[in-house]
Amino acid sequence: MQISPSLLSADFARLADEAARVPDADWLHVDVMDAHFVPNLTVGLPVVESLHAATSIPLDCHLMIADPDRWAPGYAEAGAGSVTFHAEAAHDPVRLARTLRSLGARAGLALKPATPITPYADMLADLDMVLVMTVEPGFGGQRFLDTMLPKIAETRALVQRSGCDVWVQVDGGINEDTIGLCAEAGANVFVAGSAVFGADDPDRMVRVLRDMATAASPLTTDS
Ligand code: DX5
Ligand code: ZN
């Protein structure tokens, strides 16, 4: 069970300091938005490059951008450990996933709430992660969509059927009330923005959330 705190809820003027507040995080989730694919604008490649140099925590880049076929490989080259692009935006998702892997990054495919996993079942062998969005992408602090729980379970079932080691990530509205539901449904990587950086002790919240996921997950042996 892995926790990926989203820097979207951190202080953008002090990103390296904010990263240092969550030393127990498995990943740092960086939300890249281009004001085209989503109606919000955040950071891009130069910030990811600088952040990579400033922290030893691996970067989990979530690209909410148009034309990831063109732009996503740059994030792998910049040192991101994981690069996730949106299915709705990619022209050739299989080719892009293979390119990201060839550059040394894990390849992730993200699905907006209305996008089903089934059309992508055949490409699981080319993926390291599927991100099931549990809010509409674009903003932090939104309410968790519990209607996504069946899609999390369906994604986990397809992964198990494929025999591939593909992680199932959830992002949006993940907190102490919702993480157990997602873990129970089969997620194993949890993005949390406001729940972590809005906490008095963000690193303690990382550990609390991981423990809750471990306790609820059918994938862990000690649950
Ligand atoms: C939303 C982003 C999320 C966001 C989650 O489009 O992809 O990563 O930071 O924020 P919370 O955890 O506050 O819902
Ligand atoms: Zn995200």
mmCIF file of C-alpha atoms and ligand atoms in Angstrom:
data_model
loop_
_atom_site.group_PDB
_atom_site.id
_atom_site.type_symbol
_atom_site.label_atom_id
_atom_site.label_comp_id
_atom_site.label_asym_id
_atom_site.label_seq_id
_atom_site.Cartn_x
_atom_site.Cartn_y
_atom_site.Cartn_z
ATOM 1 C CA MET A 1 0.000 0.000 0.000
ATOM 2 C CA GLN A 2 1.579 3.238 -1.134
ATOM 3 C CA ILE A 3 0.746 6.858 -0.390
ATOM 4 C CA SER A 4 1.410 9.622 -2.908
ATOM 5 C CA PRO A 5 0.735 13.067 -1.363
ATOM 6 C CA SER A 6 -0.410 15.584 -3.976
ATOM 7 C CA LEU A 7 1.594 18.803 -4.019
ATOM 8 C CA LEU A 8 -1.458 20.560 -5.483
ATOM 9 C CA SER A 9 -2.485 21.198 -1.865
ATOM 10 C CA ALA A 10 1.012 22.339 -0.831
ATOM 11 C CA ASP A 11 2.574 25.805 -0.918
ATOM 12 C CA PHE A 12 3.847 26.215 -4.501
ATOM 13 C CA ALA A 13 6.374 28.840 -3.382
ATOM 14 C CA ARG A 14 8.070 26.304 -1.120
ATOM 15 C CA LEU A 15 7.768 22.968 -2.900
ATOM 16 C CA ALA A 16 11.065 21.475 -1.695
ATOM 17 C CA ASP A 17 10.200 22.361 1.923
ATOM 18 C CA GLU A 18 6.740 20.847 1.488
ATOM 19 C CA ALA A 19 8.274 17.630 0.118
ATOM 20 C CA ALA A 20 10.495 17.509 3.200
ATOM 21 C CA ARG A 21 7.367 17.490 5.399
ATOM 22 C CA VAL A 22 6.368 14.030 4.119
ATOM 23 C CA PRO A 23 9.543 11.901 4.343
ATOM 24 C CA ASP A 24 7.469 8.729 4.782
ATOM 25 C CA ALA A 25 5.644 9.228 1.465
ATOM 26 C CA ASP A 26 6.234 6.548 -1.166
ATOM 27 C CA TRP A 27 5.843 9.078 -3.976
ATOM 28 C CA LEU A 28 5.257 12.789 -4.486
ATOM 29 C CA HIS A 29 2.259 13.347 -6.768
ATOM 30 C CA VAL A 30 2.776 16.267 -9.150
ATOM 31 C CA ASP A 31 -0.362 17.457 -10.941
ATOM 32 C CA VAL A 32 0.545 18.958 -14.308
ATOM 33 C CA MET A 33 -2.388 20.893 -15.813
ATOM 34 C CA ASP A 34 -2.385 22.852 -19.057
ATOM 35 C CA ALA A 35 -5.661 24.848 -18.970
ATOM 36 C CA HIS A 36 -6.780 22.906 -22.072
ATOM 37 C CA PHE A 37 -7.378 19.314 -20.998
ATOM 38 C CA VAL A 38 -8.593 20.646 -17.644
ATOM 39 C CA PRO A 39 -9.741 24.175 -16.733
ATOM 40 C CA ASN A 40 -6.761 24.848 -14.469
ATOM 41 C CA LEU A 41 -3.064 25.602 -14.878
ATOM 42 C CA THR A 42 -0.284 24.418 -12.584
ATOM 43 C CA VAL A 43 3.357 23.566 -13.195
ATOM 44 C CA GLY A 44 5.363 22.024 -16.021
ATOM 45 C CA LEU A 45 8.686 20.511 -16.905
ATOM 46 C CA PRO A 46 11.079 23.075 -15.357
ATOM 47 C CA VAL A 47 9.421 22.712 -11.959
ATOM 48 C CA VAL A 48 9.497 18.912 -12.183
ATOM 49 C CA GLU A 49 13.214 19.034 -13.078
ATOM 50 C CA SER A 50 13.993 21.293 -10.119
ATOM 51 C CA LEU A 51 11.870 19.265 -7.723
ATOM 52 C CA HIS A 52 13.578 16.056 -8.825
ATOM 53 C CA ALA A 53 16.925 17.623 -7.934
ATOM 54 C CA ALA A 54 15.597 18.853 -4.572
ATOM 55 C CA THR A 55 14.091 15.637 -3.148
ATOM 56 C CA SER A 56 14.935 11.949 -3.014
ATOM 57 C CA ILE A 57 11.247 10.951 -2.988
ATOM 58 C CA PRO A 58 10.318 9.619 -6.443
ATOM 59 C CA LEU A 59 7.992 11.822 -8.480
ATOM 60 C CA ASP A 60 4.599 10.538 -9.597
ATOM 61 C CA CYS A 61 3.640 12.917 -12.415
ATOM 62 C CA HIS A 62 -0.059 13.061 -13.297
ATOM 63 C CA LEU A 63 -0.326 14.777 -16.658
ATOM 64 C CA MET A 64 -3.696 16.437 -17.175
ATOM 65 C CA ILE A 65 -2.629 17.823 -20.533
ATOM 66 C CA ALA A 66 -3.594 17.671 -24.182
ATOM 67 C CA ASP A 67 -1.297 15.805 -26.586
ATOM 68 C CA PRO A 68 0.629 13.719 -24.025
ATOM 69 C CA ASP A 69 2.101 11.759 -26.968
ATOM 70 C CA ARG A 70 4.225 14.848 -27.562
ATOM 71 C CA TRP A 71 4.866 16.093 -24.029
ATOM 72 C CA ALA A 72 4.878 13.120 -21.644
ATOM 73 C CA PRO A 73 8.284 11.644 -22.642
ATOM 74 C CA GLY A 74 9.951 14.866 -21.443
ATOM 75 C CA TYR A 75 8.772 14.132 -17.901
ATOM 76 C CA ALA A 76 10.395 10.696 -18.013
ATOM 77 C CA GLU A 77 13.587 12.312 -19.296
ATOM 78 C CA ALA A 78 13.377 14.837 -16.458
ATOM 79 C CA GLY A 79 13.639 11.970 -13.972
ATOM 80 C CA ALA A 80 10.024 11.284 -12.974
ATOM 81 C CA GLY A 81 9.742 7.761 -11.574
ATOM 82 C CA SER A 82 6.195 7.426 -12.836
ATOM 83 C CA VAL A 83 4.447 9.268 -15.660
ATOM 84 C CA THR A 84 0.664 8.983 -15.975
ATOM 85 C CA PHE A 85 -1.172 10.352 -19.007
ATOM 86 C CA HIS A 86 -4.915 10.488 -19.665
ATOM 87 C CA ALA A 87 -6.588 7.927 -21.931
ATOM 88 C CA GLU A 88 -8.944 10.633 -23.228
ATOM 89 C CA ALA A 89 -6.037 12.786 -24.429
ATOM 90 C CA ALA A 90 -3.638 10.215 -25.875
ATOM 91 C CA HIS A 91 -3.605 9.493 -29.614
ATOM 92 C CA ASP A 92 -1.602 6.257 -29.374
ATOM 93 C CA PRO A 93 -1.601 5.130 -25.722
ATOM 94 C CA VAL A 94 0.240 1.830 -26.325
ATOM 95 C CA ARG A 95 3.076 3.515 -28.174
ATOM 96 C CA LEU A 96 3.309 6.253 -25.533
ATOM 97 C CA ALA A 97 3.389 3.756 -22.652
ATOM 98 C CA ARG A 98 6.192 1.841 -24.377
ATOM 99 C CA THR A 99 8.134 5.058 -24.938
ATOM 100 C CA LEU A 100 7.828 6.040 -21.270
ATOM 101 C CA ARG A 101 9.102 2.639 -20.164
ATOM 102 C CA SER A 102 11.994 2.778 -22.614
ATOM 103 C CA LEU A 103 12.993 6.065 -20.969
ATOM 104 C CA GLY A 104 13.106 4.369 -17.560
ATOM 105 C CA ALA A 105 9.807 5.580 -16.087
ATOM 106 C CA ARG A 106 6.802 3.588 -14.949
ATOM 107 C CA ALA A 107 3.907 4.134 -17.372
ATOM 108 C CA GLY A 108 0.455 5.023 -16.050
ATOM 109 C CA LEU A 109 -2.909 5.390 -17.789
ATOM 110 C CA ALA A 110 -5.480 7.704 -16.157
ATOM 111 C CA LEU A 111 -9.252 7.454 -16.605
ATOM 112 C CA LYS A 112 -11.667 10.324 -15.990
ATOM 113 C CA PRO A 113 -14.831 9.276 -14.105
ATOM 114 C CA ALA A 114 -16.838 8.759 -17.310
ATOM 115 C CA THR A 115 -14.131 6.714 -19.064
ATOM 116 C CA PRO A 116 -14.423 2.919 -18.745
ATOM 117 C CA ILE A 117 -11.426 0.606 -18.254
ATOM 118 C CA THR A 118 -12.680 -2.164 -20.569
ATOM 119 C CA PRO A 119 -11.414 -0.669 -23.878
ATOM 120 C CA TYR A 120 -7.914 -0.609 -22.357
ATOM 121 C CA ALA A 121 -7.881 -4.152 -20.943
ATOM 122 C CA ASP A 122 -5.737 -5.366 -23.834
ATOM 123 C CA MET A 123 -2.954 -2.892 -23.097
ATOM 124 C CA LEU A 124 -2.402 -3.800 -19.435
ATOM 125 C CA ALA A 125 0.838 -5.598 -20.363
ATOM 126 C CA ASP A 126 2.212 -2.243 -21.504
ATOM 127 C CA LEU A 127 1.251 -0.451 -18.291
ATOM 128 C CA ASP A 128 2.635 -0.234 -14.760
ATOM 129 C CA MET A 129 -0.374 1.565 -13.299
ATOM 130 C CA VAL A 130 -3.994 2.486 -13.987
ATOM 131 C CA LEU A 131 -5.229 5.669 -12.290
ATOM 132 C CA VAL A 132 -8.964 5.582 -11.593
ATOM 133 C CA MET A 133 -9.947 9.216 -10.990
ATOM 134 C CA THR A 134 -12.378 9.506 -8.097
ATOM 135 C CA VAL A 135 -13.211 13.171 -8.883
ATOM 136 C CA GLU A 136 -13.321 15.141 -12.140
ATOM 137 C CA PRO A 137 -9.687 16.131 -12.705
ATOM 138 C CA GLY A 138 -8.714 19.776 -12.322
ATOM 139 C CA PHE A 139 -8.969 20.780 -8.696
ATOM 140 C CA GLY A 140 -8.067 19.570 -5.217
ATOM 141 C CA GLY A 141 -10.443 19.379 -2.281
ATOM 142 C CA GLN A 142 -13.404 17.855 -4.152
ATOM 143 C CA ARG A 143 -15.778 15.272 -2.782
ATOM 144 C CA PHE A 144 -15.005 11.594 -3.437
ATOM 145 C CA LEU A 145 -17.256 9.952 -6.059
ATOM 146 C CA ASP A 146 -18.282 6.642 -4.508
ATOM 147 C CA THR A 147 -19.788 5.634 -7.861
ATOM 148 C CA MET A 148 -16.170 4.924 -8.896
ATOM 149 C CA LEU A 149 -15.838 2.002 -6.468
ATOM 150 C CA PRO A 150 -17.146 -0.568 -8.991
ATOM 151 C CA LYS A 151 -14.639 0.712 -11.584
ATOM 152 C CA ILE A 152 -11.789 0.257 -9.079
ATOM 153 C CA ALA A 153 -12.943 -3.317 -8.488
ATOM 154 C CA GLU A 154 -13.340 -3.960 -12.221
ATOM 155 C CA THR A 155 -9.843 -2.612 -12.883
ATOM 156 C CA ARG A 156 -8.342 -4.814 -10.177
ATOM 157 C CA ALA A 157 -10.192 -7.854 -11.584
ATOM 158 C CA LEU A 158 -8.896 -7.169 -15.121
ATOM 159 C CA VAL A 159 -5.359 -6.749 -13.760
ATOM 160 C CA GLN A 160 -5.591 -10.047 -11.925
ATOM 161 C CA ARG A 161 -6.966 -11.780 -14.998
ATOM 162 C CA SER A 162 -4.102 -10.357 -17.116
ATOM 163 C CA GLY A 163 -1.473 -11.769 -14.781
ATOM 164 C CA CYS A 164 0.442 -8.471 -15.063
ATOM 165 C CA ASP A 165 1.792 -6.546 -12.085
ATOM 166 C CA VAL A 166 -0.173 -3.345 -12.644
ATOM 167 C CA TRP A 167 -0.810 -0.976 -9.754
ATOM 168 C CA VAL A 168 -4.276 0.531 -9.297
ATOM 169 C CA GLN A 169 -4.134 4.161 -8.154
ATOM 170 C CA VAL A 170 -6.985 6.360 -6.941
ATOM 171 C CA ASP A 171 -6.923 10.169 -6.900
ATOM 172 C CA GLY A 172 -9.488 12.660 -5.627
ATOM 173 C CA GLY A 173 -11.215 13.008 -2.278
ATOM 174 C CA ILE A 174 -9.040 10.359 -0.617
ATOM 175 C CA ASN A 175 -9.017 10.794 3.168
ATOM 176 C CA GLU A 176 -9.560 8.811 6.377
ATOM 177 C CA ASP A 177 -13.227 8.274 5.467
ATOM 178 C CA THR A 178 -12.700 7.028 1.898
ATOM 179 C CA ILE A 179 -9.315 5.290 1.715
ATOM 180 C CA GLY A 180 -10.596 2.050 3.248
ATOM 181 C CA LEU A 181 -13.368 1.779 0.639
ATOM 182 C CA CYS A 182 -10.832 2.174 -2.184
ATOM 183 C CA ALA A 183 -8.410 -0.329 -0.663
ATOM 184 C CA GLU A 184 -11.220 -2.812 -0.169
ATOM 185 C CA ALA A 185 -12.171 -2.399 -3.843
ATOM 186 C CA GLY A 186 -8.604 -3.183 -4.943
ATOM 187 C CA ALA A 187 -6.609 0.060 -5.105
ATOM 188 C CA ASN A 188 -3.032 -0.063 -3.848
ATOM 189 C CA VAL A 189 -1.674 3.453 -4.556
ATOM 190 C CA PHE A 190 -3.483 6.378 -2.961
ATOM 191 C CA VAL A 191 -3.120 10.043 -3.889
ATOM 192 C CA ALA A 192 -4.117 12.475 -1.162
ATOM 193 C CA GLY A 193 -3.738 16.241 -1.406
ATOM 194 C CA SER A 194 -5.871 18.168 1.054
ATOM 195 C CA ALA A 195 -6.000 15.268 3.528
ATOM 196 C CA VAL A 196 -2.193 15.221 3.839
ATOM 197 C CA PHE A 197 -1.139 18.846 3.419
ATOM 198 C CA GLY A 198 -4.174 20.121 5.306
ATOM 199 C CA ALA A 199 -3.224 17.997 8.322
ATOM 200 C CA ASP A 200 -1.328 19.442 11.301
ATOM 201 C CA ASP A 201 1.265 16.698 10.877
ATOM 202 C CA PRO A 202 1.343 15.680 7.180
ATOM 203 C CA ASP A 203 3.828 12.844 7.666
ATOM 204 C CA ARG A 204 1.751 11.324 10.437
ATOM 205 C CA MET A 205 -1.272 11.466 8.104
ATOM 206 C CA VAL A 206 0.719 9.568 5.455
ATOM 207 C CA ARG A 207 1.295 6.781 7.970
ATOM 208 C CA VAL A 208 -2.318 6.831 9.214
ATOM 209 C CA LEU A 209 -3.663 6.549 5.656
ATOM 210 C CA ARG A 210 -1.236 3.742 4.775
ATOM 211 C CA ASP A 211 -2.224 1.795 7.888
ATOM 212 C CA MET A 212 -5.927 2.228 7.083
ATOM 213 C CA ALA A 213 -5.373 1.013 3.508
ATOM 214 C CA THR A 214 -3.364 -1.970 4.699
ATOM 215 C CA ALA A 215 -6.067 -2.933 7.166
ATOM 216 C CA ALA A 216 -8.830 -2.746 4.536
ATOM 217 C CA SER A 217 -7.066 -4.272 1.527
ATOM 218 C CA PRO A 218 -7.709 -7.836 0.375
ATOM 219 C CA LEU A 219 -4.239 -7.699 -1.239
ATOM 220 C CA THR A 220 -2.297 -7.533 2.037
ATOM 221 C CA THR A 221 -1.676 -10.738 3.913
ATOM 222 C CA ASP A 222 -1.813 -9.170 7.373
ATOM 223 C CA SER A 223 -5.340 -7.778 6.994
HETATM 224 C C1 DX5 B 1 -7.163 16.647 -9.120
HETATM 225 C C2 DX5 B 1 -5.776 16.125 -8.903
HETATM 226 C C3 DX5 B 1 -5.554 15.541 -7.570
HETATM 227 C C4 DX5 B 1 -5.770 16.483 -6.407
HETATM 228 C C5 DX5 B 1 -6.373 15.661 -5.312
HETATM 229 O O1 DX5 B 1 -7.374 16.826 -10.468
HETATM 230 O O2 DX5 B 1 -5.479 15.118 -9.853
HETATM 231 O O3 DX5 B 1 -4.268 14.939 -7.487
HETATM 232 O O4 DX5 B 1 -4.609 17.092 -5.922
HETATM 233 O O5 DX5 B 1 -6.686 16.493 -4.269
HETATM 234 P P1 DX5 B 1 -7.548 15.995 -3.026
HETATM 235 O O6 DX5 B 1 -6.803 14.855 -2.409
HETATM 236 O O7 DX5 B 1 -7.608 17.194 -2.151
HETATM 237 O O8 DX5 B 1 -8.886 15.582 -3.567
HETATM 238 ZN ZN ZN B 2 -3.606 14.019 -9.537
#
